[in-house]
Coordinates of C-alpha atoms and ligand atoms in Angstrom, one line a residue:
M2 CA -69.2 119.5 -4.2
Q3 CA -67.4 119.0 -7.5
H4 CA -63.6 119.3 -7.1
F5 CA -61.2 117.7 -4.7
A6 CA -57.5 118.1 -4.1
I7 CA -55.2 115.8 -2.1
V8 CA -52.0 117.0 -0.5
T9 CA -49.8 114.1 0.5
F10 CA -47.0 114.0 3.1
G11 CA -44.7 111.1 3.9
C12 CA -44.0 107.6 2.7
Q13 CA -45.0 105.5 -0.3
M14 CA -47.8 103.9 1.7
N15 CA -49.3 107.4 2.0
Q16 CA -48.8 108.1 -1.6
H17 CA -50.5 104.8 -2.5
D18 CA -53.3 105.6 -0.1
S19 CA -53.7 109.0 -1.8
D20 CA -53.9 107.4 -5.2
R21 CA -56.7 105.0 -3.9
I22 CA -58.5 107.9 -2.2
G23 CA -58.5 109.8 -5.5
E24 CA -60.1 106.7 -7.2
V25 CA -62.7 106.4 -4.4
L26 CA -63.6 110.1 -4.8
R27 CA -63.6 110.0 -8.6
G28 CA -65.9 107.0 -8.3
A29 CA -68.3 109.2 -6.3
G30 CA -68.4 111.7 -9.1
L31 CA -65.9 114.3 -8.0
S32 CA -63.0 115.4 -10.2
E33 CA -59.5 116.1 -9.1
V34 CA -57.7 119.5 -9.3
S35 CA -54.1 119.9 -8.4
E36 CA -54.4 123.2 -6.5
P37 CA -56.3 123.3 -3.1
E38 CA -57.3 126.8 -4.1
A39 CA -59.5 125.4 -6.8
A40 CA -61.1 122.6 -4.7
D41 CA -64.3 122.3 -2.7
F42 CA -62.8 119.5 -0.7
V43 CA -59.1 119.4 0.3
L44 CA -57.8 116.2 1.9
L45 CA -54.4 116.3 3.7
N46 CA -53.0 112.9 3.8
T47 CA -50.5 113.0 6.6
C48 CA -47.5 111.3 8.1
S49 CA -46.6 111.2 11.8
V50 CA -43.5 109.1 11.7
R51 CA -41.3 112.1 12.5
E52 CA -42.3 115.2 14.3
K53 CA -41.4 117.5 11.4
A54 CA -44.1 115.9 9.2
E55 CA -46.7 116.6 11.8
Q56 CA -45.7 120.2 12.0
K57 CA -46.1 120.5 8.3
L58 CA -49.7 119.4 8.7
R59 CA -50.4 122.1 11.3
S60 CA -49.1 124.8 9.0
E61 CA -51.0 123.5 6.0
V62 CA -54.3 123.4 8.0
G63 CA -53.6 127.0 9.0
R64 CA -53.1 128.0 5.4
L65 CA -56.3 126.3 4.4
G66 CA -58.2 128.0 7.3
V67 CA -57.5 131.3 5.6
L68 CA -59.1 130.0 2.4
K69 CA -62.1 128.7 4.4
R70 CA -62.8 132.1 5.9
E71 CA -63.2 133.4 2.3
R72 CA -65.1 130.3 1.2
P73 CA -67.0 128.8 4.2
G74 CA -68.2 125.9 2.0
L75 CA -64.7 124.5 1.7
V76 CA -64.4 121.1 3.4
I77 CA -61.1 120.3 5.0
G78 CA -60.3 116.6 5.7
V79 CA -57.3 114.9 7.3
A80 CA -56.4 111.3 6.5
G81 CA -53.5 109.0 7.2
C82 CA -51.3 108.5 10.3
V83 CA -51.9 111.8 12.1
A84 CA -55.7 111.3 11.7
Q85 CA -55.4 107.8 13.1
Q86 CA -53.1 108.9 16.0
E87 CA -54.7 112.2 17.0
G88 CA -58.4 111.9 15.9
E89 CA -60.7 114.0 17.9
R90 CA -57.9 115.7 19.9
L91 CA -56.5 117.3 16.8
M92 CA -60.0 118.4 15.7
K93 CA -60.4 120.2 19.0
R94 CA -57.1 122.0 18.5
L95 CA -57.7 122.7 14.8
P96 CA -61.4 123.5 14.4
Q97 CA -61.0 124.2 10.7
I98 CA -60.9 120.5 10.1
D99 CA -64.3 119.0 9.1
L100 CA -63.5 115.3 8.9
M101 CA -60.7 112.9 9.8
I102 CA -60.3 109.4 8.4
G103 CA -57.8 106.7 9.3
P104 CA -56.0 104.5 6.7
D105 CA -58.5 101.6 7.0
N106 CA -61.6 103.8 6.6
I107 CA -61.0 105.2 3.1
P108 CA -64.0 103.5 1.4
E109 CA -66.3 105.4 3.8
L110 CA -65.0 108.7 2.6
P111 CA -67.8 109.6 0.1
A112 CA -70.5 109.0 2.7
L113 CA -68.7 111.1 5.4
L114 CA -68.2 113.9 2.8
A115 CA -71.9 113.8 1.9
D116 CA -72.7 114.1 5.6
C117 CA -70.5 117.2 5.9
V118 CA -71.9 118.9 2.9
A119 CA -75.4 118.3 4.2
G120 CA -74.4 120.3 7.3
G121 CA -73.6 117.3 9.6
P122 CA -71.2 117.7 12.6
P123 CA -67.4 117.1 12.2
R124 CA -66.8 113.4 11.8
V125 CA -63.9 111.2 12.9
R126 CA -63.5 107.6 11.6
T127 CA -60.4 105.8 12.7
E128 CA -61.2 102.1 13.2
F129 CA -58.6 99.5 12.3
D130 CA -60.2 96.7 10.2
V131 CA -58.6 94.0 12.4
E132 CA -61.5 91.5 12.1
A133 CA -61.9 91.7 8.3
P134 CA -58.9 93.5 6.8
S135 CA -59.4 95.0 3.4
F136 CA -56.8 96.2 0.9
L137 CA -57.6 98.9 -1.7
A138 CA -56.6 97.8 -5.2
H139 CA -55.9 100.0 -8.2
S140 CA -58.9 100.9 -10.4
I141 CA -58.8 99.3 -13.9
A142 CA -57.8 102.6 -15.6
Y143 CA -54.1 102.2 -14.9
G144 CA -50.8 101.9 -16.7
P145 CA -49.5 103.4 -19.9
S146 CA -52.6 102.4 -21.8
A147 CA -54.5 104.8 -19.6
G148 CA -51.7 107.4 -20.0
R149 CA -50.5 106.7 -16.5
A150 CA -47.1 105.7 -15.1
P151 CA -45.6 102.3 -16.1
S152 CA -44.9 101.6 -12.4
A153 CA -47.3 100.8 -9.7
F154 CA -47.4 100.0 -5.9
V155 CA -49.3 97.0 -4.7
T156 CA -50.0 96.5 -1.0
V157 CA -49.2 93.1 0.4
M158 CA -49.5 93.7 4.1
K159 CA -50.3 96.5 6.5
G160 CA -49.6 97.3 10.1
C161 CA -46.6 96.3 12.1
N162 CA -46.0 93.7 14.9
E163 CA -42.5 94.9 15.6
R164 CA -42.1 97.2 18.6
C165 CA -39.1 99.3 17.6
S166 CA -38.9 101.7 20.5
F167 CA -38.8 104.9 18.4
C168 CA -41.6 104.1 16.1
I169 CA -45.2 105.2 16.0
V170 CA -46.3 103.0 13.1
P171 CA -47.8 100.2 15.2
Y172 CA -50.0 102.8 16.8
T173 CA -51.0 104.5 13.6
R174 CA -51.3 101.5 11.3
G175 CA -52.3 98.8 13.7
P176 CA -51.2 95.1 13.9
E177 CA -49.9 93.2 10.9
R178 CA -52.6 92.1 8.5
Y179 CA -51.7 90.2 5.3
R180 CA -53.5 90.4 2.0
P181 CA -54.5 87.1 0.5
A182 CA -52.0 86.0 -2.1
H183 CA -54.6 85.4 -4.8
E184 CA -55.7 89.1 -4.5
I185 CA -52.1 90.2 -4.9
L186 CA -51.5 88.0 -7.9
D187 CA -54.8 89.0 -9.6
E188 CA -54.0 92.7 -9.1
I189 CA -50.5 92.4 -10.5
A190 CA -51.8 90.4 -13.5
Q191 CA -54.3 93.1 -14.2
L192 CA -51.7 95.8 -13.9
T193 CA -49.3 94.1 -16.3
E194 CA -52.2 93.6 -18.8
A195 CA -52.7 97.3 -18.6
G196 CA -49.1 97.8 -19.5
V197 CA -47.5 98.3 -16.1
R198 CA -43.9 97.1 -16.3
E199 CA -42.7 97.6 -12.7
V200 CA -44.4 96.7 -9.4
T201 CA -43.3 97.7 -6.0
L202 CA -44.7 95.6 -3.2
L203 CA -45.6 97.7 -0.2
G204 CA -45.8 96.9 3.5
Q205 CA -44.4 98.2 6.8
T206 CA -42.4 95.0 7.2
V207 CA -43.1 93.7 3.7
N208 CA -41.0 90.6 4.0
S209 CA -42.8 89.2 7.1
Y210 CA -45.6 88.3 4.7
S211 CA -47.5 85.1 5.0
D212 CA -50.7 84.2 3.1
P213 CA -53.8 84.2 5.4
A214 CA -55.4 81.8 2.9
G215 CA -52.6 79.3 3.3
L216 CA -51.5 79.1 -0.4
F217 CA -47.9 78.7 0.5
A218 CA -48.3 76.6 3.6
P219 CA -45.9 73.6 3.4
P220 CA -47.6 70.3 2.8
V221 CA -47.9 68.2 6.0
L222 CA -46.0 65.1 5.2
E223 CA -47.2 61.8 6.7
G224 CA -44.9 60.8 9.5
A225 CA -42.5 63.7 8.9
G226 CA -41.7 65.2 12.3
K227 CA -39.2 67.7 10.8
W228 CA -40.0 71.3 10.0
Q229 CA -40.8 71.6 6.2
G230 CA -40.8 75.4 5.9
A231 CA -39.6 77.4 3.0
G232 CA -36.0 77.9 4.2
E233 CA -35.3 74.2 4.9
W234 CA -33.9 73.2 1.6
Q235 CA -30.2 73.9 1.3
G236 CA -28.1 73.9 -1.9
A237 CA -24.5 73.0 -1.9
G238 CA -22.0 75.6 -0.7
E239 CA -24.8 78.0 0.2
W240 CA -24.4 80.7 2.9
Q241 CA -26.0 79.9 6.2
H242 CA -27.1 82.1 9.0
T243 CA -24.8 82.1 12.0
E244 CA -27.9 82.1 14.2
H245 CA -29.8 79.1 12.7
E246 CA -32.6 78.9 15.1
R247 CA -33.3 82.6 15.0
A248 CA -33.2 82.7 11.2
R249 CA -35.7 79.8 11.1
A250 CA -38.0 81.7 13.4
D251 CA -37.7 84.7 11.1
E252 CA -38.6 82.7 8.0
S253 CA -41.7 84.0 6.2
E254 CA -43.7 83.2 3.0
F255 CA -42.4 86.3 1.3
P256 CA -40.0 84.4 -1.0
E257 CA -42.9 82.2 -2.1
L258 CA -45.0 85.2 -2.9
L259 CA -42.2 86.6 -5.0
R260 CA -41.9 83.3 -6.9
A261 CA -45.7 83.1 -7.4
I262 CA -45.7 86.7 -8.8
A263 CA -42.9 85.8 -11.3
R264 CA -44.8 82.8 -12.5
R265 CA -48.2 84.5 -12.7
A266 CA -47.1 87.7 -14.4
P267 CA -44.4 86.8 -16.9
G268 CA -45.0 90.2 -18.6
L269 CA -43.7 92.0 -15.5
A270 CA -40.2 93.5 -16.2
R271 CA -39.3 94.6 -12.7
L272 CA -40.3 93.7 -9.2
R273 CA -39.3 95.7 -6.1
Y274 CA -40.4 95.8 -2.5
T275 CA -40.3 98.2 0.4
S276 CA -39.5 98.1 3.3
P277 CA -38.0 94.8 4.4
H278 CA -37.0 94.2 8.0
P279 CA -33.5 92.8 8.2
R280 CA -34.5 89.9 10.4
H281 CA -36.7 88.5 7.5
L282 CA -33.8 88.8 5.0
T283 CA -33.4 85.0 5.3
R284 CA -31.6 82.5 3.3
S285 CA -34.7 81.6 1.2
L286 CA -35.2 85.3 0.4
I287 CA -31.6 85.6 -0.7
R288 CA -32.1 82.5 -2.8
A289 CA -35.2 84.1 -4.4
H290 CA -33.1 87.1 -5.3
A291 CA -30.5 84.9 -7.0
E292 CA -33.1 82.9 -8.9
L293 CA -35.7 85.5 -10.0
G294 CA -34.5 87.7 -12.8
V295 CA -37.5 90.0 -12.3
L296 CA -36.3 91.1 -8.9
C297 CA -34.4 94.3 -9.2
R298 CA -30.8 94.5 -8.1
H299 CA -31.5 97.1 -5.4
V300 CA -32.8 96.7 -1.9
H301 CA -33.7 99.4 0.5
M302 CA -33.4 98.0 4.0
P303 CA -33.5 100.2 7.1
V304 CA -30.6 99.5 9.5
Q305 CA -31.2 102.5 11.9
S306 CA -27.9 102.3 13.6
G307 CA -24.5 100.5 13.5
S308 CA -24.1 100.3 17.2
D309 CA -25.3 97.1 19.0
R310 CA -26.0 99.1 22.1
M311 CA -28.4 101.4 20.2
L312 CA -29.9 98.6 18.2
K313 CA -30.8 96.9 21.4
R314 CA -32.3 100.1 22.9
M315 CA -34.2 100.5 19.6
I316 CA -35.5 96.9 19.9
R317 CA -34.4 96.1 16.4
R318 CA -33.7 92.4 17.1
Y319 CA -30.4 92.1 15.2
T320 CA -26.8 93.1 15.7
A321 CA -24.7 95.2 13.3
A322 CA -22.7 92.0 12.5
E323 CA -25.9 90.1 11.6
Y324 CA -27.1 92.9 9.3
L325 CA -23.8 92.9 7.6
E326 CA -23.7 89.1 7.3
R327 CA -27.0 89.1 5.6
V328 CA -26.4 91.9 3.2
T329 CA -23.0 90.5 2.3
A330 CA -24.6 87.2 1.5
L331 CA -27.3 89.0 -0.6
K332 CA -24.6 90.9 -2.5
A333 CA -22.6 87.7 -3.1
A334 CA -25.7 86.0 -4.4
V335 CA -26.6 88.9 -6.7
P336 CA -23.5 90.5 -8.1
G337 CA -23.8 94.3 -8.5
L338 CA -26.8 94.6 -6.2
T339 CA -26.9 98.0 -4.5
L340 CA -28.2 98.9 -1.1
S341 CA -29.8 101.9 0.5
T342 CA -31.0 102.4 4.1
D343 CA -32.6 104.5 6.8
I344 CA -30.6 105.7 9.8
I345 CA -31.7 107.6 12.9
V346 CA -29.0 109.9 14.5
G347 CA -29.2 111.1 18.1
F348 CA -31.2 108.3 19.5
P349 CA -31.3 108.6 23.4
G350 CA -28.0 107.7 24.8
E351 CA -26.1 107.7 21.5
S352 CA -22.5 108.5 22.2
R353 CA -19.8 109.6 19.8
S354 CA -18.5 106.0 19.6
D355 CA -22.0 104.7 18.9
F356 CA -22.3 107.1 16.1
E357 CA -18.9 106.1 14.8
A358 CA -20.1 102.5 14.7
T359 CA -22.9 103.7 12.4
L360 CA -20.4 105.5 10.1
D361 CA -18.3 102.3 10.1
L362 CA -21.4 100.2 9.1
V363 CA -22.3 102.6 6.3
E364 CA -18.9 102.1 4.8
R365 CA -18.8 98.4 5.3
A366 CA -22.3 97.8 3.8
G367 CA -21.4 100.2 1.0
F368 CA -24.8 101.9 0.9
V369 CA -25.4 104.1 -2.2
G370 CA -28.3 105.9 -0.6
V371 CA -28.9 106.8 3.0
F372 CA -32.1 108.4 4.3
A373 CA -31.1 109.8 7.7
F374 CA -33.2 111.5 10.3
K375 CA -32.7 113.2 13.6
Y376 CA -34.4 111.3 16.4
S377 CA -37.7 112.9 17.5
Q378 CA -39.9 111.7 20.3
R379 CA -43.2 110.3 19.2
P380 CA -46.3 109.8 21.3
F381 CA -47.0 106.3 22.7
T382 CA -43.5 104.9 21.8
P383 CA -41.5 103.0 24.4
A384 CA -38.4 105.2 23.7
L385 CA -40.2 108.1 25.4
K386 CA -39.0 106.8 28.7
L387 CA -35.4 107.0 27.5
G388 CA -35.5 110.8 27.3
D389 CA -34.0 112.8 24.5
D390 CA -30.5 113.6 25.7
V391 CA -28.5 114.3 22.5
S392 CA -28.6 118.0 21.8
E393 CA -30.2 119.4 18.7
A394 CA -26.8 120.8 17.6
E395 CA -25.1 117.4 18.1
K396 CA -27.9 115.7 16.1
S397 CA -27.4 118.2 13.2
A398 CA -23.7 117.8 13.3
R399 CA -24.0 114.0 13.2
L400 CA -26.5 114.2 10.4
A401 CA -24.2 116.4 8.3
E402 CA -21.3 114.1 8.9
L403 CA -23.3 111.0 8.0
F404 CA -24.5 112.7 4.7
E405 CA -20.9 113.6 3.9
V406 CA -19.9 109.9 4.1
S407 CA -23.0 108.6 2.3
N408 CA -22.9 111.3 -0.5
A409 CA -19.3 110.4 -1.2
Q410 CA -20.3 106.7 -1.5
R411 CA -23.1 107.6 -3.9
H412 CA -20.9 109.8 -6.0
T413 CA -18.3 107.1 -6.3
H414 CA -21.0 104.6 -7.4
L415 CA -22.6 107.0 -9.9
N416 CA -19.2 108.0 -11.4
S417 CA -18.3 104.3 -11.8
L418 CA -21.3 104.0 -14.2
Q419 CA -19.9 106.5 -16.7
G420 CA -19.4 104.8 -20.0
S421 CA -21.6 101.8 -19.1
E422 CA -25.1 101.1 -20.4
V423 CA -28.1 100.9 -18.1
E424 CA -31.6 99.7 -18.8
V425 CA -34.2 102.5 -18.0
L426 CA -37.9 102.2 -17.5
V427 CA -39.1 105.5 -18.9
E428 CA -41.5 107.2 -16.4
G429 CA -42.0 110.7 -17.9
R430 CA -40.5 113.9 -19.1
G431 CA -38.8 116.7 -17.2
K432 CA -39.4 120.4 -17.7
A433 CA -36.3 120.6 -19.9
G434 CA -38.0 118.1 -22.2
Q435 CA -35.7 115.2 -21.5
W436 CA -37.0 111.7 -20.8
G437 CA -36.4 110.3 -17.3
G438 CA -36.7 107.1 -15.5
R439 CA -35.0 104.6 -13.3
S440 CA -32.4 102.0 -13.9
E441 CA -32.9 98.5 -12.5
R442 CA -30.7 99.5 -9.6
N443 CA -32.9 102.6 -8.9
E444 CA -30.5 105.3 -10.3
I445 CA -32.4 108.2 -11.8
V446 CA -31.4 108.6 -15.4
H447 CA -32.2 111.4 -17.9
F448 CA -31.7 111.4 -21.6
A449 CA -33.0 113.1 -24.7
S450 CA -35.0 111.5 -27.5
P451 CA -37.4 112.8 -30.1
Y452 CA -39.6 109.6 -29.7
E453 CA -42.6 108.9 -27.5
L454 CA -41.0 106.5 -25.0
L455 CA -43.3 106.6 -21.9
G456 CA -43.5 103.2 -20.3
R457 CA -40.8 101.6 -22.5
L458 CA -37.6 99.9 -21.3
V459 CA -34.7 101.3 -23.2
R460 CA -30.9 101.1 -22.9
V461 CA -29.1 104.3 -22.1
R462 CA -25.3 104.9 -22.4
V463 CA -24.2 106.9 -19.3
L464 CA -22.3 110.1 -20.3
R465 CA -22.0 111.7 -16.9
A466 CA -23.0 111.5 -13.3
N467 CA -24.7 114.4 -11.6
K468 CA -25.0 114.8 -7.8
N469 CA -28.0 112.4 -7.5
S470 CA -28.6 111.1 -11.0
L471 CA -27.2 110.0 -14.3
F472 CA -27.3 111.7 -17.7
G473 CA -26.9 109.7 -20.9
E474 CA -27.9 109.0 -24.5
L475 CA -30.1 106.4 -26.0
A476 CA -28.1 103.3 -26.9
D477 CA -31.0 101.5 -28.6
A478 CA -32.0 102.0 -32.2
I479 CA -35.7 103.1 -31.9
S480 CA -37.6 102.2 -35.0
D481 CA -41.1 101.3 -33.7
A482 CA -41.9 104.4 -31.6
E483 CA -44.0 107.4 -32.6
P484 CA -42.2 110.7 -32.9
L485 CA -43.1 112.9 -29.9
S486 CA -46.4 114.6 -29.7
T487 CA -46.5 117.8 -27.7
T488 CA -48.7 116.5 -24.9
V489 CA -46.6 114.2 -22.8
S490 CA -47.0 113.8 -19.1
S491 CA -44.4 115.4 -16.9
E492 CA -43.8 113.2 -13.9
L493 CA -40.1 113.9 -13.5
G494 CA -38.6 117.1 -12.1
E495 CA -35.9 119.1 -13.8
P496 CA -32.8 117.0 -14.2
A497 CA -30.7 119.8 -12.8
A498 CA -32.9 120.1 -9.7
A499 CA -32.0 116.5 -8.7
K500 CA -35.4 116.3 -7.1
P501 CA -36.0 112.7 -6.1
L502 CA -38.8 111.0 -8.0
R503 CA -42.0 110.1 -6.2
R504 CA -41.0 106.5 -6.4
L505 CA -37.7 106.8 -4.6
P506 CA -37.7 105.4 -1.1
L507 CA -38.1 108.9 0.2
S508 CA -39.1 107.8 3.6
P509 CA -39.9 104.1 3.5
V510 CA -42.9 102.7 5.2
Ligands
5AD615 N1 -37.4 109.8 15.0 C1 -36.6 109.9 13.9 N2 -36.7 109.1 12.8 C2 -37.7 108.1 12.9 N3 -38.0 107.2 12.0 C3 -39.0 106.5 12.5 N4 -39.4 106.9 13.7 C4 -38.5 108.0 14.0 C5 -38.3 108.8 15.1 N5 -39.1 108.7 16.2 C6 -37.3 107.0 10.7 C7 -36.7 105.6 10.6 C8 -37.7 104.9 9.7 C9 -38.1 106.0 8.8 C10 -39.3 105.8 8.0 O1 -38.3 107.1 9.7 O2 -35.4 105.7 10.1 O3 -37.1 103.8 9.0

């Protein structure tokens, strides 16, 4: 057993897990190949949030099964949400699979693999680590100094305590568990020392964070009967939640975590997070955005629907007006901040007027990016009992209509940037040889330069807007960079292909 390949489906959390799985396997002496055809062990890291992703897994296992007939020594593994959700049942249906491993069992992978190679029976390990949660950190060989990306994900929490009626995540990722703040801070400090300039904090409801070790717990003041939590202080003229009591209940220690990161890692240029739940976008989080320059002026926050009737059936615990109220306050506190979101169309019972309420919200919130999905029924979820009464044709028509509106908004936004300068974190080179990266507000930007710029922050003058990206020229005078060598990494796709980068919120966690 020498070579492994990982095929990843789904969200950033899965991508992050795949990166950590790669490190665990390399640590066990295996080396990675990009093509499954060249591997002795292929691991499919799966997503089950929507039915389509699961279908993709089945066809991939079928394809690998053909390879296995030619090379019976090939070991096929399945990791991630489908493994967690389906376990042995899936193994019975797809006997080509040799081992299945849930997201919390990744460190056990080398031992399971050794068992398989030694001729052991198929193995399934899908236990949640509820008692003693562990969080996989990056290996030291990270960042531009190791020839890797200047941008990294750091997990701050896993699991989900929400019970959104459409969502399988609580059943595939388990209850919320938070990573101790000191671990998060240490990992980010190590990453920035290795040259990482941008960190994206990851979690299914990332902004519900609280430190299990109590680092941010408010001091208990002698004789003070009043609540002393993070959101209590109020500056003059500051926006307040309409629903005070509810907002207070939704307060978390996430803003404190952000502040602590900014203090501990002054070398960090950009801090992002995904995905926040709207109910934890509280006043203190908005204040953190206004105060911390390191926080990027872009937030991806799933809204799911603009209809209160649907939001209630989805058990989202906010109204469209509350969502708007909060993002309006955020935009007022951080001028120029852009928003993107997730939306489900065709949720059970969604009428034309419910859908129109969603279109209305998309306009009013001014989203520059919308990730929209047709509702699909998922096992275990409470919405199963609501049926699935919106026809496939109607779902497709609504999806197309929604994209028309949201694409128009994105084009208007990208066009408005022509002639301006944006700061770009250079992530790699596309096939056409141009450099590419992201602006602070998450726009994909391409430009040409004969210098080695991987991992640098540069200013780019925007010359034109493509469908999903910007094209520009370097506005900085570069005097301290090497001329290009021929061996640069190629992380970005062709500019013309407008393929989203791996780090876009493709399908947020
Ligand atoms: N059907 C369709 N879309 C879904 N999502 C989650 N569950 C479902 C489902 N059952 C979408 C939501 C979520 C994103 C990750 O996937 O919009 O934010």
